[in-house]
Amino acid sequence: MSKDTVSIHGIWASRWVFILAATGSAVGLGNIWKFPYMTGMYGGGAFVLVYLVCIALIGLPVMLAETLLGRRGRQSPVNTLSTLARCSGASERWSWAAVMGMIGALLILSFYSVVAGWALDYILGMVRGEFSGIDGAGAGQRFGGLTSDPVRLTIWHSLFMLLTAWVIARGVVAGLERTLRILMPLLFVLLLALLGYSMTTGHFMEGVRFLFDFDLAKVPDGILAAMGHAFFTLSVGVGSIMVFGAYMPRKASIGSTVLTVGLLDTVVALTAGMALFPVVFAAGLQPNEGPGLMFVTLPIAFGNIAGGNVFGVVFFLLVTVAAWSSAISMLEPAVAFFVERTGRSRGQVTSVIALLCWVVGLGTVLSFNLLADARFFVTDADGWHLYRWTSEGGMTFFESIDYLTSRIMLPLGGLLFVLFAGWVLDRDVFRDELALRHQRLFSLVYSLLRYVAPAGILIILVTELSK
Ligand code: TRP
């Protein structure tokens, strides 16, 4: 594998397009839906602090490894790893890490599309003014009404999946690059509009204090969750970033690019928090609502403050845009792989894979209603069961997939990627790709990748599995 190999899927105009794509991938439901509700659940600033440390010591090194491997390999993650392994004289079985990643990304897409569909439903609800003057019971009922209706959920899920497949089918430059050039600026404008709005609620500082005042006693609770979330929010561990790295121009500096993406993702998560919590406080509500924060608490807030309806539309539009630009990155590793493997057109490959994901997504749709009692990993009076029909304990299909991916597959994939970059890939190849001018800086980055990140991830995985 020479450093001048090019990708058959296309190449981006500049490093900025990689930044757009990687940021588009990173910024998603993770930032706007998960991050605020997790911060609420785990007590605010303490969680934020642990999260920031995990991003710096674990998330960014994995992102760096993925980008670097992708650009060196210039193929789908699976073929990139097998080629690079062969060139380094290692076993081609390393490519199984990317196979697992590819499957993980598709599993995430299957439920991600359902949740993004809720946001589509809420745009319509906001436009129709369904939330004006709504109270807690009303908002709960509206959310319950949506999740208990499999047909409505399926319609939105299908629409979102179609949007995602459409961009991917059109290709790396005509689809991804063109769409991202519109979506990403729009996302930032929408976010700023919301931030401006939250400053007018009179509760802005209360929101800020909630995010940044930390109580050390609360730290331990959220550690595992914060680590898992660091992977999820940066989109690392499945090859999404690796496949985008394969389309990155040769000249771009990987280090500063990755740093930019990580910074943007963090800024968006914190800004989303600062835009959201003041609105929640302004309506006299509590931030510890859990996953319902965005779909129950927030609409009550929007329905009861001046201008809330308009900003409600803006908000759910923002969520949709962010989710869309993330969803495409979950589909790309598999599509790139099967295009390489079968030689068929992107359109054909995309249709088949998206359809598969859509079918798995129906499992998530049904886990909120008809199959809510189909539980996995149940521990009850007579022991542990992989599957049980019960209304208590265990995890629904949706919860199981979320858990399996975020808590196990992403860290495991990330671990294998950093190990590969740090220990299998030749040091000279690594140095050449990274192209850092200062030797000290290089040593620092290299040891972060070889020791700190793998050790950190191992600790998470072992702790998680021994729970
Ligand atoms: N990072 C995105 C978010 O925060 C989700 C995402 C996109 C993702 N691609 C991924 C998560 C790959 C894990 C793996 O919403």
Short mmCIF file of N, CA and C and ligand atoms in Angstrom, two decimals, residues 25-31 108 112 231-236 238 240 326 329-330 410, ligand 1:
data_model
loop_
_atom_site.label_atom_id
_atom_site.label_comp_id
_atom_site.label_asym_id
_atom_site.label_seq_id
_atom_site.Cartn_x
_atom_site.Cartn_y
_atom_site.Cartn_z
N SER A 25 -21.02 13.65 11.14
CA SER A 25 -21.21 12.33 11.72
C SER A 25 -21.24 12.42 13.25
N ALA A 26 -20.30 13.16 13.79
CA ALA A 26 -20.17 13.23 15.25
C ALA A 26 -21.36 13.94 15.89
N VAL A 27 -21.75 15.06 15.32
CA VAL A 27 -22.85 15.83 15.91
C VAL A 27 -24.18 15.21 15.51
N GLY A 28 -24.91 14.71 16.50
CA GLY A 28 -26.17 14.05 16.17
C GLY A 28 -27.04 13.95 17.39
N LEU A 29 -27.89 12.94 17.39
CA LEU A 29 -28.77 12.72 18.54
C LEU A 29 -27.95 12.60 19.82
N GLY A 30 -26.72 12.11 19.66
CA GLY A 30 -25.83 11.98 20.82
C GLY A 30 -25.62 13.31 21.51
N ASN A 31 -25.45 14.37 20.73
CA ASN A 31 -25.19 15.68 21.32
C ASN A 31 -26.46 16.35 21.82
N ILE A 108 -26.78 0.41 14.99
CA ILE A 108 -27.08 1.73 15.54
C ILE A 108 -28.05 2.46 14.61
N TYR A 112 -31.48 4.36 15.49
CA TYR A 112 -31.28 5.80 15.33
C TYR A 112 -32.36 6.39 14.41
N PHE A 231 -17.48 7.59 23.08
CA PHE A 231 -17.39 6.87 21.82
C PHE A 231 -18.55 7.22 20.90
N PHE A 232 -19.72 7.15 21.48
CA PHE A 232 -20.93 7.36 20.68
C PHE A 232 -20.92 8.74 20.05
N THR A 233 -20.61 9.74 20.84
CA THR A 233 -20.74 11.10 20.35
C THR A 233 -19.70 11.42 19.28
N LEU A 234 -18.53 10.80 19.36
CA LEU A 234 -17.52 11.06 18.33
C LEU A 234 -17.65 10.11 17.14
N SER A 235 -18.62 9.22 17.19
CA SER A 235 -18.84 8.23 16.11
C SER A 235 -17.67 7.29 15.93
N VAL A 236 -16.89 7.06 16.97
CA VAL A 236 -15.73 6.20 16.77
C VAL A 236 -15.98 4.76 17.23
N VAL A 238 -16.52 2.12 15.03
CA VAL A 238 -17.20 1.27 14.06
C VAL A 238 -16.68 1.44 12.63
N SER A 240 -16.89 4.45 10.92
CA SER A 240 -17.53 5.60 10.25
C SER A 240 -16.48 6.66 9.92
N SER A 326 -25.55 12.32 10.65
CA SER A 326 -24.90 11.22 11.37
C SER A 326 -25.27 9.89 10.76
N SER A 329 -23.31 8.46 7.92
CA SER A 329 -21.99 7.91 8.22
C SER A 329 -22.07 6.49 8.76
N MET A 330 -23.25 6.07 9.19
CA MET A 330 -23.38 4.69 9.69
C MET A 330 -23.56 3.72 8.53
N LEU A 410 -18.75 -0.60 20.51
CA LEU A 410 -17.94 0.59 20.23
C LEU A 410 -16.61 0.56 20.97
N1 TRP B 1 -22.04 10.46 16.80
C1 TRP B 1 -23.41 10.45 16.42
C2 TRP B 1 -24.22 11.14 17.51
O1 TRP B 1 -23.66 11.71 18.41
C3 TRP B 1 -23.93 9.08 16.18
C4 TRP B 1 -23.08 8.27 15.28
C5 TRP B 1 -22.81 8.46 13.96
C6 TRP B 1 -22.38 7.12 15.64
N2 TRP B 1 -22.00 7.49 13.48
C7 TRP B 1 -21.71 6.65 14.48
C8 TRP B 1 -22.28 6.48 16.84
C9 TRP B 1 -20.93 5.55 14.57
C10 TRP B 1 -21.48 5.36 16.90
C11 TRP B 1 -20.81 4.91 15.79
O2 TRP B 1 -25.41 11.13 17.47
#
